[in-house]
Amino acid sequence: IDGMVATLKTEQSDDDHKKDYCAAQFDSSDDKKKGLERSVSDSETAIAKAEESIAQLKEEAGALTAGIKALDKSVAEATEQRKQEHQDFTELMASNSAAKELMNFAKNRLNKFYNPKLY
């Protein structure tokens, strides 16, 4: 019986050590699990922020594209206006030049009539 008691004490001691080891392993595994859950949560938060940022950037890109189209239209209109103004200016200068020549011709005629000695 004493041998049996000694064997039971040895087995109890082994069981206690095994229980402590298992408890330590459970704690370690639980800590790893919590760390991984935190990491997953952080990753999900980062993904949500990235998706929000992508949506915002798409919206901004759309607004910029619309702005560029409006600017292109404005530039085309301004170019057309400048071409028309250039044409009007060219016609005006030609008209002014013809009027100037006509005025010089009239001036010469009047000078010939009123100041014949100069010619």
PDB file of C-alpha atoms in Angstrom:
ATOM      1  CA  ILE A   1       0.000   0.000   0.000  1.00  0.00           C
ATOM      2  CA  ASP A   2       2.871   2.370   0.784  1.00  0.00           C
ATOM      3  CA  GLY A   3       4.211   1.755  -2.744  1.00  0.00           C
ATOM      4  CA  MET A   4       0.802   2.484  -4.141  1.00  0.00           C
ATOM      5  CA  VAL A   5       0.598   5.740  -2.147  1.00  0.00           C
ATOM      6  CA  ALA A   6       4.067   6.713  -3.382  1.00  0.00           C
ATOM      7  CA  THR A   7       3.028   5.933  -6.963  1.00  0.00           C
ATOM      8  CA  LEU A   8      -0.161   7.985  -6.536  1.00  0.00           C
ATOM      9  CA  LYS A   9       1.851  10.906  -5.101  1.00  0.00           C
ATOM     10  CA  THR A  10       4.245  10.714  -8.051  1.00  0.00           C
ATOM     11  CA  GLU A  11       1.353  10.565 -10.503  1.00  0.00           C
ATOM     12  CA  GLN A  12      -0.371  13.457  -8.685  1.00  0.00           C
ATOM     13  CA  SER A  13       2.827  15.494  -8.894  1.00  0.00           C
ATOM     14  CA  ASP A  14       3.121  14.692 -12.624  1.00  0.00           C
ATOM     15  CA  ASP A  15      -0.543  15.589 -13.128  1.00  0.00           C
ATOM     16  CA  ASP A  16      -0.050  18.910 -11.281  1.00  0.00           C
ATOM     17  CA  HIS A  17       2.966  19.748 -13.470  1.00  0.00           C
ATOM     18  CA  LYS A  18       1.015  18.775 -16.583  1.00  0.00           C
ATOM     19  CA  LYS A  19      -1.965  20.883 -15.434  1.00  0.00           C
ATOM     20  CA  ASP A  20       0.324  23.897 -14.848  1.00  0.00           C
ATOM     21  CA  TYR A  21       1.912  23.379 -18.267  1.00  0.00           C
ATOM     22  CA  CYS A  22      -1.501  23.137 -19.934  1.00  0.00           C
ATOM     23  CA  ALA A  23      -2.744  26.258 -18.111  1.00  0.00           C
ATOM     24  CA  ALA A  24       0.368  28.149 -19.253  1.00  0.00           C
ATOM     25  CA  GLN A  25      -0.190  26.939 -22.822  1.00  0.00           C
ATOM     26  CA  PHE A  26      -3.860  28.008 -22.669  1.00  0.00           C
ATOM     27  CA  ASP A  27      -2.813  31.470 -21.444  1.00  0.00           C
ATOM     28  CA  SER A  28      -0.193  31.720 -24.178  1.00  0.00           C
ATOM     29  CA  SER A  29      -2.677  30.597 -26.832  1.00  0.00           C
ATOM     30  CA  ASP A  30      -5.305  33.001 -25.484  1.00  0.00           C
ATOM     31  CA  ASP A  31      -2.800  35.889 -25.626  1.00  0.00           C
ATOM     32  CA  LYS A  32      -1.887  34.974 -29.217  1.00  0.00           C
ATOM     33  CA  LYS A  33      -5.581  34.767 -30.108  1.00  0.00           C
ATOM     34  CA  LYS A  34      -6.281  38.195 -28.606  1.00  0.00           C
ATOM     35  CA  GLY A  35      -3.257  39.656 -30.413  1.00  0.00           C
ATOM     36  CA  LEU A  36      -4.418  38.212 -33.719  1.00  0.00           C
ATOM     37  CA  GLU A  37      -7.965  39.465 -33.129  1.00  0.00           C
ATOM     38  CA  ARG A  38      -6.554  42.934 -32.445  1.00  0.00           C
ATOM     39  CA  SER A  39      -4.456  42.709 -35.586  1.00  0.00           C
ATOM     40  CA  VAL A  40      -7.487  41.649 -37.640  1.00  0.00           C
ATOM     41  CA  SER A  41      -9.541  44.485 -36.150  1.00  0.00           C
ATOM     42  CA  ASP A  42      -6.786  46.993 -36.937  1.00  0.00           C
ATOM     43  CA  SER A  43      -6.537  45.637 -40.482  1.00  0.00           C
ATOM     44  CA  GLU A  44     -10.301  45.907 -40.960  1.00  0.00           C
ATOM     45  CA  THR A  45     -10.194  49.503 -39.719  1.00  0.00           C
ATOM     46  CA  ALA A  46      -7.328  50.287 -42.100  1.00  0.00           C
ATOM     47  CA  ILE A  47      -9.238  48.684 -44.985  1.00  0.00           C
ATOM     48  CA  ALA A  48     -12.355  50.714 -44.169  1.00  0.00           C
ATOM     49  CA  LYS A  49     -10.300  53.929 -44.068  1.00  0.00           C
ATOM     50  CA  ALA A  50      -8.615  53.024 -47.358  1.00  0.00           C
ATOM     51  CA  GLU A  51     -11.979  52.328 -49.017  1.00  0.00           C
ATOM     52  CA  GLU A  52     -13.314  55.646 -47.733  1.00  0.00           C
ATOM     53  CA  SER A  53     -10.222  57.403 -49.047  1.00  0.00           C
ATOM     54  CA  ILE A  54     -10.616  55.691 -52.428  1.00  0.00           C
ATOM     55  CA  ALA A  55     -14.250  56.782 -52.648  1.00  0.00           C
ATOM     56  CA  GLN A  56     -13.293  60.354 -51.761  1.00  0.00           C
ATOM     57  CA  LEU A  57     -10.476  60.366 -54.326  1.00  0.00           C
ATOM     58  CA  LYS A  58     -12.831  59.031 -57.010  1.00  0.00           C
ATOM     59  CA  GLU A  59     -15.268  61.824 -56.181  1.00  0.00           C
ATOM     60  CA  GLU A  60     -12.484  64.414 -56.369  1.00  0.00           C
ATOM     61  CA  ALA A  61     -11.253  62.940 -59.659  1.00  0.00           C
ATOM     62  CA  GLY A  62     -14.766  63.215 -61.081  1.00  0.00           C
ATOM     63  CA  ALA A  63     -15.011  66.825 -59.972  1.00  0.00           C
ATOM     64  CA  LEU A  64     -11.601  67.600 -61.469  1.00  0.00           C
ATOM     65  CA  THR A  65     -12.566  65.915 -64.735  1.00  0.00           C
ATOM     66  CA  ALA A  66     -15.729  68.012 -64.906  1.00  0.00           C
ATOM     67  CA  GLY A  67     -13.656  71.114 -64.156  1.00  0.00           C
ATOM     68  CA  ILE A  68     -11.197  70.250 -66.913  1.00  0.00           C
ATOM     69  CA  LYS A  69     -14.033  69.761 -69.406  1.00  0.00           C
ATOM     70  CA  ALA A  70     -15.513  73.125 -68.438  1.00  0.00           C
ATOM     71  CA  LEU A  71     -12.090  74.742 -68.746  1.00  0.00           C
ATOM     72  CA  ASP A  72     -11.540  73.154 -72.169  1.00  0.00           C
ATOM     73  CA  LYS A  73     -14.913  74.498 -73.307  1.00  0.00           C
ATOM     74  CA  SER A  74     -14.035  77.940 -71.963  1.00  0.00           C
ATOM     75  CA  VAL A  75     -10.660  77.867 -73.739  1.00  0.00           C
ATOM     76  CA  ALA A  76     -12.327  76.844 -77.012  1.00  0.00           C
ATOM     77  CA  GLU A  77     -14.847  79.687 -76.692  1.00  0.00           C
ATOM     78  CA  ALA A  78     -12.082  82.175 -75.870  1.00  0.00           C
ATOM     79  CA  THR A  79     -10.046  80.967 -78.848  1.00  0.00           C
ATOM     80  CA  GLU A  80     -13.017  81.409 -81.160  1.00  0.00           C
ATOM     81  CA  GLN A  81     -13.637  84.882 -79.730  1.00  0.00           C
ATOM     82  CA  ARG A  82      -9.969  85.845 -80.241  1.00  0.00           C
ATOM     83  CA  LYS A  83     -10.097  84.618 -83.848  1.00  0.00           C
ATOM     84  CA  GLN A  84     -13.204  86.695 -84.501  1.00  0.00           C
ATOM     85  CA  GLU A  85     -11.658  89.742 -82.829  1.00  0.00           C
ATOM     86  CA  HIS A  86      -8.480  89.281 -84.902  1.00  0.00           C
ATOM     87  CA  GLN A  87     -10.527  89.100 -88.085  1.00  0.00           C
ATOM     88  CA  ASP A  88     -12.470  92.222 -87.091  1.00  0.00           C
ATOM     89  CA  PHE A  89      -9.204  94.016 -86.261  1.00  0.00           C
ATOM     90  CA  THR A  90      -7.638  93.012 -89.574  1.00  0.00           C
ATOM     91  CA  GLU A  91     -10.690  94.278 -91.475  1.00  0.00           C
ATOM     92  CA  LEU A  92     -10.683  97.509 -89.471  1.00  0.00           C
ATOM     93  CA  MET A  93      -6.988  98.096 -90.131  1.00  0.00           C
ATOM     94  CA  ALA A  94      -7.506  97.476 -93.857  1.00  0.00           C
ATOM     95  CA  SER A  95     -10.444  99.878 -93.851  1.00  0.00           C
ATOM     96  CA  ASN A  96      -8.441 102.473 -91.915  1.00  0.00           C
ATOM     97  CA  SER A  97      -5.523 102.095 -94.290  1.00  0.00           C
ATOM     98  CA  ALA A  98      -7.796 102.629 -97.293  1.00  0.00           C
ATOM     99  CA  ALA A  99      -9.378 105.657 -95.619  1.00  0.00           C
ATOM    100  CA  LYS A 100      -5.928 107.061 -94.838  1.00  0.00           C
ATOM    101  CA  GLU A 101      -4.836 106.676 -98.458  1.00  0.00           C
ATOM    102  CA  LEU A 102      -8.052 108.321 -99.605  1.00  0.00           C
ATOM    103  CA  MET A 103      -7.488 111.211 -97.177  1.00  0.00           C
ATOM    104  CA  ASN A 104      -3.898 111.660 -98.437  1.00  0.00           C
ATOM    105  CA  PHE A 105      -5.154 111.639-102.020  1.00  0.00           C
ATOM    106  CA  ALA A 106      -7.794 114.263-101.181  1.00  0.00           C
ATOM    107  CA  LYS A 107      -5.193 116.346 -99.344  1.00  0.00           C
ATOM    108  CA  ASN A 108      -2.892 116.282-102.354  1.00  0.00           C
ATOM    109  CA  ARG A 109      -5.736 117.298-104.662  1.00  0.00           C
ATOM    110  CA  LEU A 110      -6.701 120.181-102.421  1.00  0.00           C
ATOM    111  CA  ASN A 111      -3.071 121.285-102.147  1.00  0.00           C
ATOM    112  CA  LYS A 112      -2.734 121.176-105.937  1.00  0.00           C
ATOM    113  CA  PHE A 113      -5.842 123.285-106.317  1.00  0.00           C
ATOM    114  CA  TYR A 114      -5.127 125.826-103.561  1.00  0.00           C
ATOM    115  CA  ASN A 115      -1.331 125.830-103.718  1.00  0.00           C
ATOM    116  CA  PRO A 116      -0.432 125.173-107.344  1.00  0.00           C
ATOM    117  CA  LYS A 117       3.009 126.742-106.852  1.00  0.00           C
ATOM    118  CA  LEU A 118       4.113 123.876-104.604  1.00  0.00           C
ATOM    119  CA  TYR A 119       3.582 121.373-107.412  1.00  0.00           C
TER     120      TYR A 119
END
